[in-house]
mmCIF file of C-alpha atoms in Angstrom:
data_model
loop_
_atom_site.group_PDB
_atom_site.id
_atom_site.type_symbol
_atom_site.label_atom_id
_atom_site.label_comp_id
_atom_site.label_asym_id
_atom_site.label_seq_id
_atom_site.Cartn_x
_atom_site.Cartn_y
_atom_site.Cartn_z
ATOM 1 C CA ASN J 1 -8.889 -19.288 -54.078
ATOM 2 C CA TYR J 2 -7.219 -17.352 -51.278
ATOM 3 C CA GLY J 3 -5.123 -20.277 -50.005
ATOM 4 C CA SER J 4 -3.516 -21.113 -53.329
ATOM 5 C CA SER J 5 -2.836 -17.502 -54.272
ATOM 6 C CA LYS J 6 -1.304 -16.846 -50.826
ATOM 7 C CA ALA J 7 0.896 -19.938 -51.160
ATOM 8 C CA ALA J 8 2.034 -18.801 -54.609
ATOM 9 C CA LEU J 9 2.837 -15.304 -53.305
ATOM 10 C CA ASN J 10 4.782 -16.801 -50.383
ATOM 11 C CA LYS J 11 6.845 -18.996 -52.705
ATOM 12 C CA TYR J 12 7.503 -16.112 -55.095
ATOM 13 C CA SER J 13 8.634 -13.936 -52.186
ATOM 14 C CA VAL J 14 11.041 -16.618 -50.951
ATOM 15 C CA LEU J 15 12.537 -16.977 -54.446
ATOM 16 C CA LEU J 16 12.741 -13.189 -54.810
ATOM 17 C CA SER J 17 14.544 -12.921 -51.476
ATOM 18 C CA GLU J 18 17.186 -15.361 -52.719
ATOM 19 C CA GLN J 19 17.691 -13.330 -55.887
ATOM 20 C CA VAL J 20 18.069 -9.921 -54.214
ATOM 21 C CA LYS J 21 19.976 -11.042 -51.103
ATOM 22 C CA PRO J 22 23.402 -10.377 -52.725
ATOM 23 C CA LYS J 23 22.316 -6.742 -53.198
ATOM 24 C CA GLY J 24 21.462 -6.405 -49.497
ATOM 25 C CA VAL J 25 17.696 -6.209 -50.074
ATOM 26 C CA ILE J 26 15.422 -7.719 -47.425
ATOM 27 C CA VAL J 27 12.118 -9.234 -48.585
ATOM 28 C CA ALA J 28 9.643 -9.177 -45.687
ATOM 29 C CA LEU J 29 6.712 -11.570 -45.477
ATOM 30 C CA PHE J 30 4.079 -11.221 -42.767
ATOM 31 C CA GLN J 31 1.305 -13.558 -41.740
ATOM 32 C CA PRO J 32 -2.010 -11.724 -42.153
ATOM 33 C CA VAL J 33 -4.093 -10.894 -39.086
ATOM 34 C CA PHE J 34 -7.652 -9.704 -38.565
ATOM 35 C CA ILE J 35 -7.546 -5.957 -37.921
ATOM 36 C CA ALA J 36 -10.457 -3.709 -36.976
ATOM 37 C CA SER J 37 -9.740 -1.334 -39.851
ATOM 38 C CA LYS J 38 -13.251 0.049 -40.376
ATOM 39 C CA GLN J 39 -15.608 1.898 -38.092
ATOM 40 C CA GLY J 40 -17.804 -0.510 -36.163
ATOM 41 C CA MET J 41 -15.300 -3.384 -36.300
ATOM 42 C CA GLU J 42 -13.618 -2.578 -32.979
ATOM 43 C CA ASN J 43 -15.957 -4.924 -31.076
ATOM 44 C CA MET J 44 -15.660 -7.844 -33.478
ATOM 45 C CA LYS J 45 -14.235 -11.016 -31.970
ATOM 46 C CA ASN J 46 -10.491 -11.445 -32.668
ATOM 47 C CA ALA J 47 -10.213 -8.068 -34.432
ATOM 48 C CA ASP J 48 -7.141 -6.215 -33.181
ATOM 49 C CA PRO J 49 -6.956 -2.407 -33.148
ATOM 50 C CA VAL J 50 -5.078 -0.848 -36.058
ATOM 51 C CA ASP J 51 -2.706 1.184 -33.882
ATOM 52 C CA ARG J 52 -1.590 -1.860 -31.891
ATOM 53 C CA GLU J 53 -0.960 -3.956 -35.005
ATOM 54 C CA VAL J 54 0.866 -1.121 -36.804
ATOM 55 C CA GLY J 55 3.050 -0.761 -33.711
ATOM 56 C CA LYS J 56 3.936 -4.461 -33.911
ATOM 57 C CA LEU J 57 4.761 -4.126 -37.600
ATOM 58 C CA ILE J 58 7.027 -1.138 -36.989
ATOM 59 C CA ARG J 59 8.901 -2.964 -34.204
ATOM 60 C CA ILE J 60 9.454 -6.028 -36.400
ATOM 61 C CA VAL J 61 10.582 -4.006 -39.429
ATOM 62 C CA ASP J 62 12.924 -1.892 -37.283
ATOM 63 C CA THR J 63 14.725 -5.008 -36.065
ATOM 64 C CA MET J 64 14.766 -6.921 -39.348
ATOM 65 C CA GLY J 65 18.063 -8.201 -40.611
ATOM 66 C CA MET J 66 19.054 -10.302 -43.582
ATOM 67 C CA GLU J 67 18.376 -13.481 -41.553
ATOM 68 C CA ARG J 68 14.607 -12.716 -41.715
ATOM 69 C CA SER J 69 14.536 -12.162 -45.469
ATOM 70 C CA GLY J 70 12.227 -14.608 -47.230
ATOM 71 C CA LYS J 71 10.717 -15.965 -44.012
ATOM 72 C CA ILE J 72 7.124 -15.448 -42.930
ATOM 73 C CA THR J 73 6.877 -13.542 -39.662
ATOM 74 C CA ASN J 74 3.913 -14.124 -37.383
ATOM 75 C CA PHE J 75 2.515 -10.653 -36.818
ATOM 76 C CA THR J 76 1.377 -11.398 -33.275
ATOM 77 C CA THR J 77 4.446 -13.173 -31.901
ATOM 78 C CA GLY J 78 7.237 -11.870 -34.137
ATOM 79 C CA GLU J 79 8.369 -15.488 -34.645
ATOM 80 C CA TYR J 80 8.876 -17.270 -37.986
ATOM 81 C CA ASP J 81 6.031 -19.346 -39.412
ATOM 82 C CA PRO J 82 6.792 -22.319 -41.650
ATOM 83 C CA PHE J 83 4.726 -22.773 -44.775
#
């Protein structure tokens, strides 16, 4: 089940972030999005182009600080998502 495995991975990542925080390691969690990653998907409803989504990811990672560690970031808005 995707939902339960995703929830377990989220919880593990939060716990991991608490463990490695004293070493200055940031654990990044990102909300998944639908990306047109294969040929022919570019016209699918709600599928975002790969280059645009990679650009968003790079901007978020470049500005990440310890305050974001262990929190899920909404890929589209750059805001935190509760879980």
